[in-house]
Amino acid sequence: MVFDAPPAMSTAHAWMPSSPCGPGCLDSIDGVGPARVAARLAGVAGLLLSFPFANAVTPRGKRVPLQRRYAHLLLGCLGMRLRIVDNRVVVNERGVVDEGDAALTPAGFGTAGHGVLVVTGHIGWTDIVALASVQPLGFVARADMVDWPLIGKLAKLMRVIPIERESLRQLPGVVAAVGARLAAGERIGVFPEGTTWCGRAYGTMRSALFQAAVDTGTPVQPVRLRYLDRHGVPCTVPAFVGADTFASSARRVLRSRGMVAEVVLEPVLDPGADRRELARRCEAVVRGTAVSRRGAVEATEWIEAGHTRVQDPSLAVDAPEVRRPLRRPMLLGRRSSAAAR
């Protein structure tokens, strides 16, 4: 029997995060031939099959570099290069660390033995591989991921904290599990949007998972993650959106040519005492120069769509000389469920 993951987007209740992104968001990209795709797939399978043995025979103190190396190799087998931009400390005159500059690789998401909550937007399943290539960490991810072919084995090895998006009742337990892991000095990655987006449009960062950092006094590492094509232009090929399945998404990624996964490490934030305020701060940092819903409208206009914001397709991104009248952002209605924030 052939298994495939459920569609990327499904809604079970009114407060479940959903994304309007779909097939129309996906870019075309330069592709590789069938032979290269087969070689990449064989490389992925080889890494996933050999990792448990390599991890078991490696001394515990040396497993983190091994895990990072495996994730890095896996990213390469998917046809992507890794680029790290460290905005916390300038490591060279450009502030950029490419995969060839091993000596310049930053410390990662935090110091060993000290917990840190890593926060970023969610584009697709390759996000986990890209972040693990910087430094191994655990993740809060959809519960059925452990049943996926290939990537499910990686999820188990990374000790994924499962979350049933369809069940609000399980959310407090997930927050408690994240808090316990943070208190134990672990690095945990979360995607507070609650679902995947194409990488151009994005959703609101819900505040629930931030409570784990507030409760434990754990610092928060905001990360800006994006994917670039061979010309350095942001692209949506790795997005896992709409009715996409794991098989179709994997085929699209494996056929791509010259893609770069860019991970931007922003200054670490103190958790403070208010999870909603922490979520707003993280969202502002992760979006970079994008418009803040609660701030002034800048160079980009956005369309409000319920609890989400989608870029207006009528505006050309690369047309700085065109001046258009600014629209007044619509105000979102007050939410009645704190657990969904």
Coordinates of C-alpha atoms in Angstrom, one line a residue:
M1 CA 0.0 0.0 0.0
V2 CA 1.4 3.4 -0.9
F3 CA 1.2 6.0 1.8
D4 CA 0.9 9.7 1.3
A5 CA 0.5 12.5 3.8
P6 CA -2.9 14.3 4.1
P7 CA -3.2 17.7 2.3
A8 CA -1.3 20.6 3.7
M9 CA -4.4 22.5 4.6
S10 CA -7.5 21.3 6.3
T11 CA -9.7 23.0 8.9
A12 CA -11.5 21.2 11.7
H13 CA -12.8 24.1 13.8
A14 CA -13.2 27.8 13.5
W15 CA -10.1 28.7 15.5
M16 CA -7.8 26.3 13.7
P17 CA -5.1 28.2 11.7
S18 CA -5.7 28.0 7.9
S19 CA -3.9 29.5 4.9
P20 CA -5.3 30.7 1.6
C21 CA -2.1 29.7 -0.1
G22 CA -2.5 27.0 -2.8
P23 CA -1.2 25.8 -6.2
G24 CA -1.4 29.3 -7.6
C25 CA 1.3 30.4 -5.2
L26 CA 3.9 27.8 -6.5
D27 CA 6.6 29.1 -8.8
S28 CA 8.2 27.2 -11.7
I29 CA 12.0 26.7 -11.4
D30 CA 14.8 25.3 -13.4
G31 CA 14.7 21.5 -13.1
V32 CA 17.2 18.6 -13.2
G33 CA 16.8 15.4 -15.2
P34 CA 15.4 12.0 -14.0
A35 CA 18.9 10.6 -13.4
R36 CA 19.8 13.4 -11.0
V37 CA 16.4 13.0 -9.2
A38 CA 17.1 9.3 -8.8
A39 CA 20.5 10.0 -7.4
R40 CA 19.1 12.5 -4.9
L41 CA 16.5 10.2 -3.8
A42 CA 19.0 7.4 -3.3
G43 CA 21.2 9.8 -1.3
V44 CA 18.2 10.7 1.0
A45 CA 17.4 7.1 1.6
G46 CA 21.0 6.3 2.3
L47 CA 21.4 9.0 4.9
L48 CA 18.1 8.2 6.7
L49 CA 19.0 4.4 6.8
S50 CA 22.6 5.0 8.0
F51 CA 21.9 7.7 10.5
P52 CA 20.5 5.5 13.4
F53 CA 23.7 3.3 13.3
A54 CA 26.1 6.2 13.0
N55 CA 24.3 8.0 15.9
A56 CA 24.4 4.9 18.0
V57 CA 28.1 4.3 17.7
T58 CA 29.1 7.9 18.1
P59 CA 30.0 9.1 21.7
R60 CA 27.2 11.1 23.2
G61 CA 29.4 14.3 23.4
K62 CA 30.0 14.2 19.6
R63 CA 26.5 13.5 18.4
V64 CA 25.4 17.1 17.9
P65 CA 28.1 17.7 15.2
L66 CA 27.2 14.4 13.6
Q67 CA 23.5 15.2 13.6
R68 CA 24.1 18.7 12.1
R69 CA 26.3 17.1 9.4
Y70 CA 23.7 14.6 8.5
A71 CA 21.0 17.3 8.2
H72 CA 23.4 19.4 6.1
L73 CA 24.0 16.4 3.8
L74 CA 20.3 15.7 3.6
L75 CA 19.6 19.3 2.6
G76 CA 22.2 18.9 -0.2
C77 CA 20.5 15.7 -1.4
L78 CA 17.3 17.7 -1.7
G79 CA 19.2 20.0 -4.1
M80 CA 19.6 22.9 -1.7
R81 CA 22.6 24.8 -0.4
L82 CA 22.6 26.4 3.1
R83 CA 23.2 30.1 3.7
I84 CA 23.3 31.4 7.3
V85 CA 23.0 35.1 7.9
D86 CA 23.9 35.9 11.5
N87 CA 22.5 39.3 12.6
R88 CA 23.5 38.7 16.2
V89 CA 27.2 38.9 15.6
V90 CA 28.8 40.0 12.3
V91 CA 31.1 37.1 11.5
N92 CA 32.5 38.6 8.3
E93 CA 32.3 41.9 6.4
R94 CA 29.0 40.8 4.8
G95 CA 27.5 39.1 7.9
V96 CA 27.0 36.0 5.8
V97 CA 28.1 32.4 6.4
D98 CA 27.9 30.1 3.4
E99 CA 28.2 26.3 3.7
G100 CA 31.7 26.4 2.4
D101 CA 32.9 28.5 5.3
A102 CA 32.9 25.9 8.0
A103 CA 35.3 28.0 10.1
L104 CA 32.9 30.9 10.1
T105 CA 29.8 28.9 11.1
P106 CA 28.1 30.6 14.1
A107 CA 27.4 28.8 17.4
G108 CA 23.9 28.0 16.3
F109 CA 20.7 28.7 18.2
G110 CA 22.1 28.7 21.7
T111 CA 24.7 27.5 24.2
A112 CA 24.8 23.8 25.1
G113 CA 22.8 23.1 28.2
H114 CA 20.8 26.3 28.0
G115 CA 17.3 26.1 26.6
V116 CA 16.1 28.3 23.7
L117 CA 12.8 28.6 21.8
V118 CA 13.5 29.0 18.1
V119 CA 10.7 30.8 16.3
T120 CA 10.1 31.1 12.6
G121 CA 7.5 31.2 9.9
H122 CA 6.4 27.9 8.3
I123 CA 6.7 27.2 4.6
G124 CA 7.1 23.5 4.3
W125 CA 8.6 20.2 5.6
T126 CA 12.1 21.3 4.3
D127 CA 12.1 24.0 7.1
I128 CA 12.9 21.3 9.6
V129 CA 15.9 20.1 7.6
A130 CA 17.2 23.6 7.0
L131 CA 17.0 24.6 10.7
A132 CA 18.6 21.3 11.8
S133 CA 21.5 22.0 9.4
V134 CA 22.3 25.1 11.5
Q135 CA 22.0 23.2 14.8
P136 CA 20.0 20.1 15.8
L137 CA 16.9 20.8 17.8
G138 CA 13.5 19.4 18.6
F139 CA 10.3 20.6 17.0
V140 CA 6.6 21.0 17.6
A141 CA 5.1 19.5 14.5
R142 CA 1.9 18.0 13.2
A143 CA 1.3 14.6 14.9
D144 CA 1.0 12.6 11.7
M145 CA 4.4 13.6 10.5
V146 CA 6.0 10.6 12.2
D147 CA 4.0 8.4 9.7
W148 CA 5.3 10.1 6.6
P149 CA 7.7 8.2 4.3
L150 CA 11.4 9.2 4.7
I151 CA 10.8 12.4 6.6
G152 CA 8.9 10.5 9.3
K153 CA 12.1 8.7 10.4
L154 CA 13.8 12.0 10.7
A155 CA 10.9 13.4 12.8
K156 CA 11.3 10.5 15.3
L157 CA 15.0 10.9 15.6
M158 CA 14.6 14.6 16.3
R159 CA 12.1 13.8 19.1
V160 CA 9.3 15.8 17.6
I161 CA 6.6 17.0 20.0
P162 CA 3.4 16.1 18.2
I163 CA 0.5 18.5 18.1
E164 CA -3.0 17.8 16.9
R165 CA -4.2 21.0 15.3
E166 CA -7.7 19.7 15.2
S167 CA -7.9 19.5 19.0
L168 CA -7.7 22.6 21.1
R169 CA -7.9 20.5 24.3
Q170 CA -4.5 19.1 23.7
L171 CA -2.8 22.5 23.4
P172 CA -2.1 23.0 27.1
G173 CA -0.4 19.6 27.2
V174 CA 1.8 20.6 24.2
V175 CA 2.7 23.9 25.9
A176 CA 3.7 22.0 29.1
A177 CA 5.8 19.5 27.1
V178 CA 7.6 22.4 25.4
G179 CA 8.2 24.1 28.7
A180 CA 9.6 20.9 30.3
R181 CA 12.1 20.4 27.4
L182 CA 13.1 24.1 27.6
A183 CA 13.7 23.9 31.3
A184 CA 15.9 20.8 30.7
G185 CA 18.1 22.9 28.5
E186 CA 16.9 21.8 25.1
R187 CA 16.5 23.8 21.9
I188 CA 12.9 23.6 20.6
G189 CA 11.7 25.0 17.3
V190 CA 8.1 26.1 16.8
F191 CA 6.0 27.5 14.0
P192 CA 3.5 29.8 15.7
E193 CA 1.5 30.4 12.5
G194 CA 0.1 26.9 13.0
T195 CA 0.1 26.0 9.4
T196 CA 2.2 26.4 6.2
W197 CA 2.3 29.4 3.9
C198 CA 3.9 30.0 0.6
G199 CA 6.7 32.2 1.9
R200 CA 5.4 35.4 0.3
A201 CA 2.2 35.6 2.2
Y202 CA 2.1 34.8 5.9
G203 CA -0.1 34.3 8.9
T204 CA -0.4 35.7 12.4
M205 CA 1.9 34.2 15.0
R206 CA -0.4 32.7 17.6
S207 CA 0.8 33.3 21.2
A208 CA 0.0 29.9 22.9
L209 CA 3.3 28.2 22.4
F210 CA 5.2 31.4 23.6
Q211 CA 3.7 30.7 27.0
A212 CA 6.3 27.9 27.4
A213 CA 9.2 30.5 27.1
V214 CA 7.4 32.9 29.5
D215 CA 6.9 30.2 32.1
T216 CA 10.5 29.0 32.1
G217 CA 12.2 32.4 31.4
T218 CA 13.7 30.9 28.3
P219 CA 15.2 33.3 25.7
V220 CA 13.6 33.3 22.2
Q221 CA 15.6 33.1 19.0
P222 CA 13.6 34.6 16.0
V223 CA 14.7 33.2 12.7
R224 CA 13.8 34.5 9.2
L225 CA 13.7 31.6 6.8
R226 CA 13.3 31.9 3.0
Y227 CA 14.2 29.9 -0.1
L228 CA 15.9 31.4 -3.1
D229 CA 16.3 30.2 -6.7
R230 CA 19.6 30.0 -8.5
H231 CA 19.3 33.7 -9.3
G232 CA 18.9 34.7 -5.7
V233 CA 15.2 35.5 -6.1
P234 CA 12.8 34.3 -3.4
C235 CA 10.7 31.4 -4.6
T236 CA 7.9 29.2 -3.3
V237 CA 8.9 25.8 -4.7
P238 CA 9.4 24.2 -1.2
A239 CA 6.0 25.5 0.0
F240 CA 3.7 22.7 1.3
V241 CA 0.3 24.4 0.8
G242 CA -3.3 23.9 -0.2
A243 CA -4.1 20.4 -1.5
D244 CA -0.4 19.5 -1.7
T245 CA 0.7 16.1 -0.6
F246 CA 4.1 15.0 0.6
A247 CA 4.7 13.0 -2.6
S248 CA 3.9 15.9 -4.9
S249 CA 5.9 18.3 -2.7
A250 CA 8.9 16.0 -2.5
R251 CA 8.9 15.5 -6.3
R252 CA 8.9 19.3 -6.8
V253 CA 11.8 19.8 -4.4
L254 CA 13.9 16.9 -5.8
R255 CA 13.5 18.2 -9.3
S256 CA 14.6 21.8 -8.4
R257 CA 18.0 23.2 -9.5
G258 CA 20.2 25.6 -7.6
M259 CA 18.0 26.4 -4.7
V260 CA 19.3 28.0 -1.5
A261 CA 17.8 27.8 2.0
E262 CA 18.6 31.1 3.7
V263 CA 18.4 31.1 7.5
V264 CA 18.7 34.5 9.1
L265 CA 19.4 34.5 12.9
E266 CA 18.0 37.7 14.4
P267 CA 19.0 39.1 17.9
V268 CA 17.7 36.9 20.8
L269 CA 14.6 38.3 22.6
D270 CA 13.9 38.2 26.4
P271 CA 10.6 36.4 26.9
G272 CA 9.2 39.0 29.3
A273 CA 5.9 38.3 31.1
D274 CA 3.3 38.5 28.4
R275 CA 3.0 35.8 25.7
R276 CA 0.9 38.0 23.4
E277 CA 3.4 40.9 23.5
L278 CA 6.3 38.3 23.0
A279 CA 4.4 36.9 19.9
R280 CA 4.1 40.4 18.5
R281 CA 7.8 41.2 19.0
C282 CA 8.8 38.0 17.3
E283 CA 6.5 38.5 14.4
A284 CA 7.9 42.0 13.8
V285 CA 11.4 40.7 13.9
V286 CA 10.8 37.6 11.7
R287 CA 9.0 39.7 9.1
G288 CA 11.9 42.1 8.8
T289 CA 11.0 45.1 6.8
A290 CA 7.5 43.8 6.1
V291 CA 4.4 45.7 7.3
S292 CA 3.4 45.3 10.9
R293 CA -0.3 44.9 11.3
R294 CA -0.2 47.3 14.3
G295 CA 2.3 49.7 12.8
A296 CA 2.6 52.0 9.8
V297 CA 2.2 50.8 6.3
E298 CA 5.5 51.0 4.5
A299 CA 6.6 50.0 1.0
T300 CA 4.4 46.9 0.7
E301 CA 0.6 46.9 0.7
W302 CA -1.3 43.9 2.2
I303 CA -4.8 42.6 2.0
E304 CA -6.5 41.6 5.3
A305 CA -8.1 38.1 5.1
G306 CA -9.6 37.1 8.4
H307 CA -6.8 36.3 10.7
T308 CA -4.3 36.3 7.9
R309 CA -2.6 38.7 5.5
V310 CA -1.9 38.1 1.9
Q311 CA 0.2 40.3 -0.3
D312 CA -1.8 42.2 -2.9
P313 CA -0.8 40.6 -6.3
S314 CA -1.6 43.8 -8.1
L315 CA 1.5 45.4 -6.7
A316 CA 4.8 44.6 -8.5
V317 CA 7.5 43.8 -6.0
D318 CA 10.3 45.0 -8.2
A319 CA 8.8 48.3 -9.2
P320 CA 10.2 50.9 -6.8
E321 CA 9.4 53.8 -9.1
V322 CA 5.6 53.2 -9.1
R323 CA 3.9 55.1 -6.4
R324 CA 0.4 54.0 -5.4
P325 CA -1.9 55.4 -2.8
L326 CA -1.6 53.7 0.5
R327 CA -4.6 51.7 1.8
R328 CA -5.7 51.9 5.4
P329 CA -5.2 48.5 7.0
M330 CA -8.4 46.8 8.2
L331 CA -8.7 46.1 11.9
L332 CA -9.0 42.5 13.0
G333 CA -12.0 41.6 15.2
R334 CA -11.3 40.7 18.8
R335 CA -10.8 37.0 19.3
S336 CA -12.9 35.1 21.8
S337 CA -10.6 32.2 22.4
A338 CA -7.3 32.7 24.2
A339 CA -6.1 29.2 23.4
A340 CA -6.1 29.9 19.7
R341 CA -3.8 32.9 20.0

